[in-house]
Amino acid sequence: MKSCSRTVMLTGVAAALGAVLAGHTPALAASDNDPRTYAGDYQGGSLPIGTAIISQYFSYAHADAFVDPTGRTLPGSHADTWIEFTRLTYFTEFANHPLVIEADLPFATLTNVNIPGTNNAVTGGLADPVVHFTYFLITDATVQRWLGFTTFFWIPTQTYNNRSAVNVSTPDQFTVTPQFGYTEGLGKFSPGLKGLFFDLVANASFHTDGTRPLEVVNPATAPLPGVLTYDTLTQRPTYDVKAFLRYNPSNFLYAAVGIQKSWGGEQIATTGRFFPTGLPIGIPQPDMPIGRDDFLRGHIEFQVPVTPDFAIAGDVFHDFQASGGFKENIGVEIRFAKLFFPAPPAK
């Protein structure tokens, strides 16, 4: 009878804890998918072989809403995101076509965070570094046409904290992002379009599974104290397309307007269990959506040459729609780029 009574009790506990976090978003993992390609970047394929560039990016964005993966805006949610990263670039060639080798070292954090139903803790610092390679099939400055293919490799840093509501790195995920960039000068079609360019950038990000994305001690929605854990994070491919109309009257000087659409990237925490304090059982939990890469964003970009080998660029952006993360009401990014041109050949 004692064994039977214990079975009945445990069955009742399991039913009561079937979904201890239903209706809440307890964590926000980073998603590696945005290489921050600017309008006109692929036109750089015409730079001399041997050119090196050091670029420094500083970005700030304010979000006045967190929209969960179902499209529900959490009341009172907000955050400020700060990002800075260094990019090293070198131009070489392969089979008589330019080959660009690059590496990024990013750092990020969030402040003024409020996500209802979470502890609002943030694990910032080093985000996932990136190495990428661009191979140009077309670099025709006379016709004003450029076509390049880039592959980005995002390397996990092991700095993820599964008890923080927000992380700037992924839970040990490796991501590969193939991308193509196409630029077409419009001046050849009509004299009135001289200096105008069309830029198109499109990519897809493929993510490996993450490990132990979530651990919550004494979830507020659980009727008993205990620990909730999820062992795996699965993420579907992310897709992203940017299009710009750019006015580029002279070298390194331009202004552009653009639109960006990102979709996919659904993050699902799986293999969840809740371990009530003092009970030798783990109650299985249903899979839980954490985030997704779904937004429609507008861009205004510019670049100003300060000297022949130093330029300042900027990007002002706004999310018209977002789901599965923060909706960034306004964002500003500044890029400083120092170019080192190869020495001219000896006469």
CSV table of C-alpha atoms in Angstrom, one decimal:
chain,number,residue,atom,x,y,z
A,1,MET,CA,0.0,0.0,0.0
A,2,LYS,CA,2.9,2.4,0.7
A,3,SER,CA,4.4,1.8,-2.7
A,4,CYS,CA,1.0,2.3,-4.3
A,5,SER,CA,0.4,5.6,-2.4
A,6,ARG,CA,3.8,6.8,-3.4
A,7,THR,CA,3.1,6.1,-7.1
A,8,VAL,CA,-0.2,8.0,-6.8
A,9,MET,CA,1.6,11.0,-5.1
A,10,LEU,CA,4.4,11.1,-7.8
A,11,THR,CA,1.8,10.9,-10.6
A,12,GLY,CA,0.0,13.9,-9.0
A,13,VAL,CA,3.2,15.9,-8.8
A,14,ALA,CA,4.1,15.1,-12.4
A,15,ALA,CA,0.7,16.4,-13.5
A,16,ALA,CA,1.0,19.6,-11.5
A,17,LEU,CA,4.5,20.2,-12.9
A,18,GLY,CA,3.7,19.3,-16.5
A,19,ALA,CA,4.8,22.8,-17.8
A,20,VAL,CA,6.2,24.8,-14.9
A,21,LEU,CA,7.2,27.7,-17.1
A,22,ALA,CA,4.2,27.9,-19.4
A,23,GLY,CA,3.7,31.4,-20.7
A,24,HIS,CA,7.1,32.7,-19.7
A,25,THR,CA,10.3,33.4,-21.6
A,26,PRO,CA,13.0,32.4,-19.1
A,27,ALA,CA,16.1,32.9,-21.3
A,28,LEU,CA,17.4,34.7,-24.4
A,29,ALA,CA,20.4,33.0,-26.1
A,30,ALA,CA,22.4,34.8,-28.7
A,31,SER,CA,21.9,33.9,-32.3
A,32,ASP,CA,24.9,34.1,-34.7
A,33,ASN,CA,23.4,35.4,-38.0
A,34,ASP,CA,24.2,39.0,-38.7
A,35,PRO,CA,27.7,39.8,-40.1
A,36,ARG,CA,26.9,43.5,-40.3
A,37,THR,CA,27.6,44.0,-43.9
A,38,TYR,CA,27.3,47.6,-45.0
A,39,ALA,CA,26.1,49.0,-48.3
A,40,GLY,CA,29.0,49.2,-50.7
A,41,ASP,CA,31.2,46.7,-48.8
A,42,TYR,CA,31.3,44.3,-51.8
A,43,GLN,CA,32.5,47.2,-54.0
A,44,GLY,CA,35.6,47.0,-52.0
A,45,GLY,CA,36.6,44.0,-54.1
A,46,SER,CA,38.4,46.4,-56.4
A,47,LEU,CA,40.9,47.5,-53.7
A,48,PRO,CA,44.5,46.6,-54.6
A,49,ILE,CA,45.8,43.1,-53.7
A,50,GLY,CA,47.8,43.4,-50.6
A,51,THR,CA,45.5,46.0,-48.9
A,52,ALA,CA,44.9,45.5,-45.2
A,53,ILE,CA,42.2,47.2,-43.2
A,54,ILE,CA,41.6,47.5,-39.5
A,55,SER,CA,38.0,48.4,-38.7
A,56,GLN,CA,36.5,49.3,-35.3
A,57,TYR,CA,32.7,49.1,-34.8
A,58,PHE,CA,30.7,50.7,-31.9
A,59,SER,CA,26.9,50.0,-31.7
A,60,TYR,CA,24.1,51.0,-29.4
A,61,ALA,CA,20.4,50.1,-29.7
A,62,HIS,CA,17.4,50.8,-27.5
A,63,ALA,CA,14.5,48.4,-27.4
A,64,ASP,CA,11.2,49.3,-25.8
A,65,ALA,CA,9.6,45.9,-26.2
A,66,PHE,CA,10.4,42.2,-26.0
A,67,VAL,CA,8.3,40.2,-28.3
A,68,ASP,CA,8.2,36.5,-27.5
A,69,PRO,CA,8.3,33.8,-30.2
A,70,THR,CA,4.5,33.7,-30.4
A,71,GLY,CA,4.4,37.4,-31.3
A,72,ARG,CA,3.2,38.5,-27.8
A,73,THR,CA,4.8,41.7,-26.5
A,74,LEU,CA,5.7,41.4,-22.8
A,75,PRO,CA,4.4,44.4,-20.9
A,76,GLY,CA,7.1,46.7,-19.5
A,77,SER,CA,9.9,45.0,-21.3
A,78,HIS,CA,12.9,47.0,-22.5
A,79,ALA,CA,16.7,46.9,-22.9
A,80,ASP,CA,19.8,48.7,-24.2
A,81,THR,CA,22.3,46.7,-26.3
A,82,TRP,CA,26.0,47.7,-26.5
A,83,ILE,CA,28.3,46.1,-29.1
A,84,GLU,CA,31.9,46.8,-30.1
A,85,PHE,CA,34.1,44.7,-32.3
A,86,THR,CA,37.4,44.8,-34.2
A,87,ARG,CA,37.6,43.5,-37.7
A,88,LEU,CA,40.9,42.7,-39.5
A,89,THR,CA,40.9,42.4,-43.3
A,90,TYR,CA,43.5,41.4,-45.8
A,91,PHE,CA,43.2,41.2,-49.6
A,92,THR,CA,45.0,38.5,-51.5
A,93,GLU,CA,44.1,36.5,-54.6
A,94,PHE,CA,43.4,33.0,-55.8
A,95,ALA,CA,43.1,31.9,-59.5
A,96,ASN,CA,43.4,35.6,-60.6
A,97,HIS,CA,40.4,36.6,-58.5
A,98,PRO,CA,40.4,38.6,-55.2
A,99,LEU,CA,40.2,36.6,-52.0
A,100,VAL,CA,39.5,38.5,-48.8
A,101,ILE,CA,40.4,37.0,-45.4
A,102,GLU,CA,38.8,38.6,-42.3
A,103,ALA,CA,38.4,38.0,-38.6
A,104,ASP,CA,36.2,39.6,-36.0
A,105,LEU,CA,36.6,39.9,-32.2
A,106,PRO,CA,33.2,41.0,-30.7
A,107,PHE,CA,32.2,42.1,-27.2
A,108,ALA,CA,28.7,42.9,-26.1
A,109,THR,CA,26.4,43.5,-23.1
A,110,LEU,CA,22.9,44.7,-22.3
A,111,THR,CA,21.8,47.2,-19.7
A,112,ASN,CA,18.5,48.5,-18.4
A,113,VAL,CA,17.0,45.0,-19.0
A,114,ASN,CA,13.5,44.1,-18.0
A,115,ILE,CA,12.0,40.8,-19.3
A,116,PRO,CA,9.0,39.9,-17.1
A,117,GLY,CA,9.1,36.4,-15.7
A,118,THR,CA,12.9,36.2,-15.7
A,119,ASN,CA,15.7,37.2,-13.3
A,120,ASN,CA,16.9,39.9,-15.8
A,121,ALA,CA,20.5,38.7,-15.3
A,122,VAL,CA,22.9,39.4,-18.2
A,123,THR,CA,26.1,37.5,-19.1
A,124,GLY,CA,28.0,39.9,-21.3
A,125,GLY,CA,31.6,40.2,-22.5
A,126,LEU,CA,33.2,38.2,-25.3
A,127,ALA,CA,30.7,37.1,-27.9
A,128,ASP,CA,31.3,34.4,-30.5
A,129,PRO,CA,34.4,35.4,-32.7
A,130,VAL,CA,34.1,35.1,-36.5
A,131,VAL,CA,36.4,34.2,-39.3
A,132,HIS,CA,35.3,34.8,-42.9
A,133,PHE,CA,36.5,34.5,-46.5
A,134,THR,CA,35.2,36.3,-49.5
A,135,TYR,CA,35.9,35.2,-53.1
A,136,PHE,CA,35.0,37.6,-55.9
A,137,LEU,CA,33.8,36.3,-59.2
A,138,ILE,CA,33.3,39.8,-60.7
A,139,THR,CA,35.2,43.0,-59.8
A,140,ASP,CA,34.6,45.3,-62.8
A,141,ALA,CA,35.0,48.9,-61.8
A,142,THR,CA,34.6,50.0,-65.5
A,143,VAL,CA,31.2,48.4,-65.9
A,144,GLN,CA,30.5,49.0,-62.2
A,145,ARG,CA,29.6,45.4,-61.3
A,146,TRP,CA,30.8,43.3,-58.3
A,147,LEU,CA,29.8,39.8,-57.2
A,148,GLY,CA,31.3,38.1,-54.3
A,149,PHE,CA,30.6,35.0,-52.1
A,150,THR,CA,31.5,35.0,-48.4
A,151,THR,CA,31.5,32.2,-45.8
A,152,PHE,CA,31.4,33.2,-42.1
A,153,PHE,CA,32.4,30.7,-39.4
A,154,TRP,CA,31.1,31.6,-35.9
A,155,ILE,CA,33.2,30.0,-33.1
A,156,PRO,CA,31.6,29.4,-29.7
A,157,THR,CA,33.4,30.9,-26.7
A,158,GLN,CA,32.1,28.7,-23.8
A,159,THR,CA,31.1,31.9,-21.9
A,160,TYR,CA,27.4,31.0,-21.9
A,161,ASN,CA,25.7,31.1,-18.5
A,162,ASN,CA,22.5,29.1,-18.5
A,163,ARG,CA,21.2,30.8,-15.3
A,164,SER,CA,21.2,34.2,-16.9
A,165,ALA,CA,18.1,35.5,-18.7
A,166,VAL,CA,20.2,37.1,-21.4
A,167,ASN,CA,23.4,35.9,-23.0
A,168,VAL,CA,25.5,37.6,-25.7
A,169,SER,CA,27.1,34.3,-26.8
A,170,THR,CA,25.5,31.0,-27.8
A,171,PRO,CA,25.3,27.8,-25.7
A,172,ASP,CA,28.2,26.1,-27.5
A,173,GLN,CA,26.8,26.4,-31.0
A,174,PHE,CA,28.9,26.5,-34.2
A,175,THR,CA,27.3,28.5,-37.0
A,176,VAL,CA,28.2,28.7,-40.7
A,177,THR,CA,26.8,31.6,-42.8
A,178,PRO,CA,27.2,31.5,-46.6
A,179,GLN,CA,26.5,34.9,-48.1
A,180,PHE,CA,26.6,36.6,-51.5
A,181,GLY,CA,26.9,40.3,-52.3
A,182,TYR,CA,26.0,41.9,-55.5
A,183,THR,CA,26.6,45.6,-56.5
A,184,GLU,CA,25.5,47.2,-59.7
A,185,GLY,CA,26.2,50.8,-60.8
A,186,LEU,CA,23.1,52.4,-62.3
A,187,GLY,CA,24.8,55.2,-64.2
A,188,LYS,CA,25.4,53.2,-67.3
A,189,PHE,CA,21.7,52.8,-67.8
A,190,SER,CA,21.0,56.6,-67.8
A,191,PRO,CA,23.1,59.7,-67.3
A,192,GLY,CA,20.6,60.9,-64.6
A,193,LEU,CA,21.6,57.8,-62.5
A,194,LYS,CA,25.3,58.6,-62.4
A,195,GLY,CA,26.7,57.9,-58.9
A,196,LEU,CA,23.8,55.6,-57.9
A,197,PHE,CA,24.3,52.0,-57.0
A,198,PHE,CA,22.1,49.0,-56.1
A,199,ASP,CA,23.5,46.7,-53.4
A,200,LEU,CA,22.0,43.3,-52.6
A,201,VAL,CA,23.2,41.1,-49.7
A,202,ALA,CA,21.6,37.7,-48.9
A,203,ASN,CA,22.7,34.9,-46.5
A,204,ALA,CA,21.6,31.8,-44.6
A,205,SER,CA,22.9,30.7,-41.2
A,206,PHE,CA,23.1,27.1,-40.3
A,207,HIS,CA,23.4,26.3,-36.5
A,208,THR,CA,24.5,23.2,-34.7
A,209,ASP,CA,22.7,22.2,-31.5
A,210,GLY,CA,23.5,24.0,-28.3
A,211,THR,CA,24.1,22.3,-24.9
A,212,ARG,CA,22.4,23.0,-21.6
A,213,PRO,CA,20.8,26.3,-22.6
A,214,LEU,CA,18.7,26.7,-19.5
A,215,GLU,CA,18.7,26.1,-15.8
A,216,VAL,CA,16.2,27.8,-13.4
A,217,VAL,CA,16.3,27.4,-9.6
A,218,ASN,CA,12.8,27.6,-8.0
A,219,PRO,CA,10.8,28.8,-11.0
A,220,ALA,CA,8.2,31.3,-10.0
A,221,THR,CA,5.4,29.3,-11.7
A,222,ALA,CA,6.3,26.0,-10.1
A,223,PRO,CA,4.1,24.9,-7.1
A,224,LEU,CA,7.2,23.3,-5.5
A,225,PRO,CA,10.8,24.4,-5.1
A,226,GLY,CA,13.3,22.7,-7.4
A,227,VAL,CA,15.5,23.0,-10.4
A,228,LEU,CA,14.4,23.2,-14.1
A,229,THR,CA,16.9,22.2,-16.7
A,230,TYR,CA,17.0,21.8,-20.5
A,231,ASP,CA,19.8,19.8,-22.0
A,232,THR,CA,19.6,20.8,-25.7
A,233,LEU,CA,18.9,23.9,-27.8
A,234,THR,CA,18.0,23.2,-31.4
A,235,GLN,CA,17.9,26.1,-33.9
A,236,ARG,CA,16.5,26.2,-37.4
A,237,PRO,CA,18.3,28.0,-40.3
A,238,THR,CA,18.2,31.8,-40.3
A,239,TYR,CA,17.7,33.7,-43.6
A,240,ASP,CA,18.5,37.4,-44.1
A,241,VAL,CA,18.2,39.7,-47.1
A,242,LYS,CA,19.4,43.4,-47.4
A,243,ALA,CA,18.8,45.8,-50.3
A,244,PHE,CA,20.2,49.3,-50.6
A,245,LEU,CA,20.0,52.2,-52.9
A,246,ARG,CA,23.3,54.1,-52.5
A,247,TYR,CA,24.6,57.5,-53.8
A,248,ASN,CA,28.4,57.3,-54.2
A,249,PRO,CA,29.7,60.4,-55.9
A,250,SER,CA,33.4,59.8,-55.1
A,251,ASN,CA,35.7,57.2,-53.5
A,252,PHE,CA,34.6,56.2,-50.0
A,253,LEU,CA,31.9,58.9,-49.8
A,254,TYR,CA,28.3,57.7,-49.9
A,255,ALA,CA,24.8,57.8,-48.4
A,256,ALA,CA,22.4,54.9,-48.6
A,257,VAL,CA,18.9,53.8,-47.6
A,258,GLY,CA,18.0,50.2,-47.2
A,259,ILE,CA,15.6,47.6,-46.0
A,260,GLN,CA,16.5,44.3,-44.2
A,261,LYS,CA,14.3,41.2,-43.7
A,262,SER,CA,15.4,38.4,-41.4
A,263,TRP,CA,13.3,35.2,-40.7
A,264,GLY,CA,13.7,31.7,-39.3
A,265,GLY,CA,16.2,30.8,-36.7
A,266,GLU,CA,13.7,29.4,-34.2
A,267,GLN,CA,15.4,28.3,-31.0
A,268,ILE,CA,13.8,25.5,-29.1
A,269,ALA,CA,14.9,24.2,-25.7
A,270,THR,CA,14.4,20.4,-25.6
A,271,THR,CA,15.0,17.5,-23.2
A,272,GLY,CA,13.7,19.4,-20.2
A,273,ARG,CA,13.2,18.1,-16.7
A,274,PHE,CA,12.1,19.6,-13.4
A,275,PHE,CA,13.6,18.2,-10.3
A,276,PRO,CA,11.5,19.0,-7.2
A,277,THR,CA,13.6,19.5,-4.0
A,278,GLY,CA,13.6,16.4,-1.9
A,279,LEU,CA,12.1,14.1,-4.5
A,280,PRO,CA,14.2,11.5,-6.4
A,281,ILE,CA,12.5,12.1,-9.7
A,282,GLY,CA,12.8,14.4,-12.7
A,283,ILE,CA,9.5,15.5,-14.3
A,284,PRO,CA,9.8,15.6,-18.1
A,285,GLN,CA,9.0,19.1,-19.5
A,286,PRO,CA,7.6,20.0,-23.0
A,287,ASP,CA,9.9,21.6,-25.5
A,288,MET,CA,10.0,25.4,-25.1
A,289,PRO,CA,10.5,28.1,-27.7
A,290,ILE,CA,13.2,30.6,-26.6
A,291,GLY,CA,13.7,33.0,-29.5
A,292,ARG,CA,13.8,33.4,-33.3
A,293,ASP,CA,15.4,35.7,-35.9
A,294,ASP,CA,12.4,37.5,-37.3
A,295,PHE,CA,12.4,41.2,-37.9
A,296,LEU,CA,11.9,43.9,-40.6
A,297,ARG,CA,14.5,46.7,-40.3
A,298,GLY,CA,15.2,50.0,-42.0
A,299,HIS,CA,18.7,51.4,-42.5
A,300,ILE,CA,20.2,54.8,-43.3
A,301,GLU,CA,23.9,54.5,-43.9
A,302,PHE,CA,26.7,56.8,-44.8
A,303,GLN,CA,30.5,56.9,-45.2
A,304,VAL,CA,32.8,59.9,-45.1
A,305,PRO,CA,36.5,59.8,-46.0
A,306,VAL,CA,38.6,61.8,-43.5
A,307,THR,CA,41.9,61.1,-45.4
A,308,PRO,CA,42.7,58.9,-48.4
A,309,ASP,CA,43.3,55.9,-46.1
A,310,PHE,CA,40.8,56.6,-43.2
A,311,ALA,CA,37.0,56.6,-43.4
A,312,ILE,CA,34.1,56.9,-40.9
A,313,ALA,CA,30.9,55.1,-41.7
A,314,GLY,CA,27.6,54.9,-39.8
A,315,ASP,CA,24.3,53.0,-39.7
A,316,VAL,CA,21.1,54.3,-38.1
A,317,PHE,CA,18.4,51.5,-37.9
A,318,HIS,CA,14.9,50.9,-36.7
A,319,ASP,CA,12.8,47.7,-36.4
A,320,PHE,CA,9.4,48.0,-38.0
A,321,GLN,CA,8.5,44.5,-36.8
A,322,ALA,CA,10.2,41.9,-34.6
A,323,SER,CA,9.3,38.5,-33.1
A,324,GLY,CA,11.3,36.2,-30.8
A,325,GLY,CA,13.5,38.9,-29.2
A,326,PHE,CA,13.9,42.6,-28.5
A,327,LYS,CA,12.3,45.0,-31.0
A,328,GLU,CA,15.0,47.7,-31.4
A,329,ASN,CA,13.2,51.0,-31.6
A,330,ILE,CA,16.4,52.9,-32.6
A,331,GLY,CA,20.0,51.9,-33.1
A,332,VAL,CA,23.2,53.6,-34.1
A,333,GLU,CA,26.5,52.1,-35.2
A,334,ILE,CA,29.7,53.9,-36.1
A,335,ARG,CA,32.6,52.2,-38.0
A,336,PHE,CA,36.2,53.6,-38.2
A,337,ALA,CA,38.3,52.0,-41.0
A,338,LYS,CA,42.0,52.5,-41.4
A,339,LEU,CA,43.4,51.2,-44.8
A,340,PHE,CA,47.0,50.1,-45.4
A,341,PHE,CA,47.7,50.1,-49.1
A,342,PRO,CA,50.5,48.0,-50.6
A,343,ALA,CA,53.7,49.8,-51.7
A,344,PRO,CA,53.7,50.6,-55.4
A,345,PRO,CA,55.8,48.4,-57.5
A,346,ALA,CA,59.4,49.5,-58.1
A,347,LYS,CA,60.1,51.2,-61.4
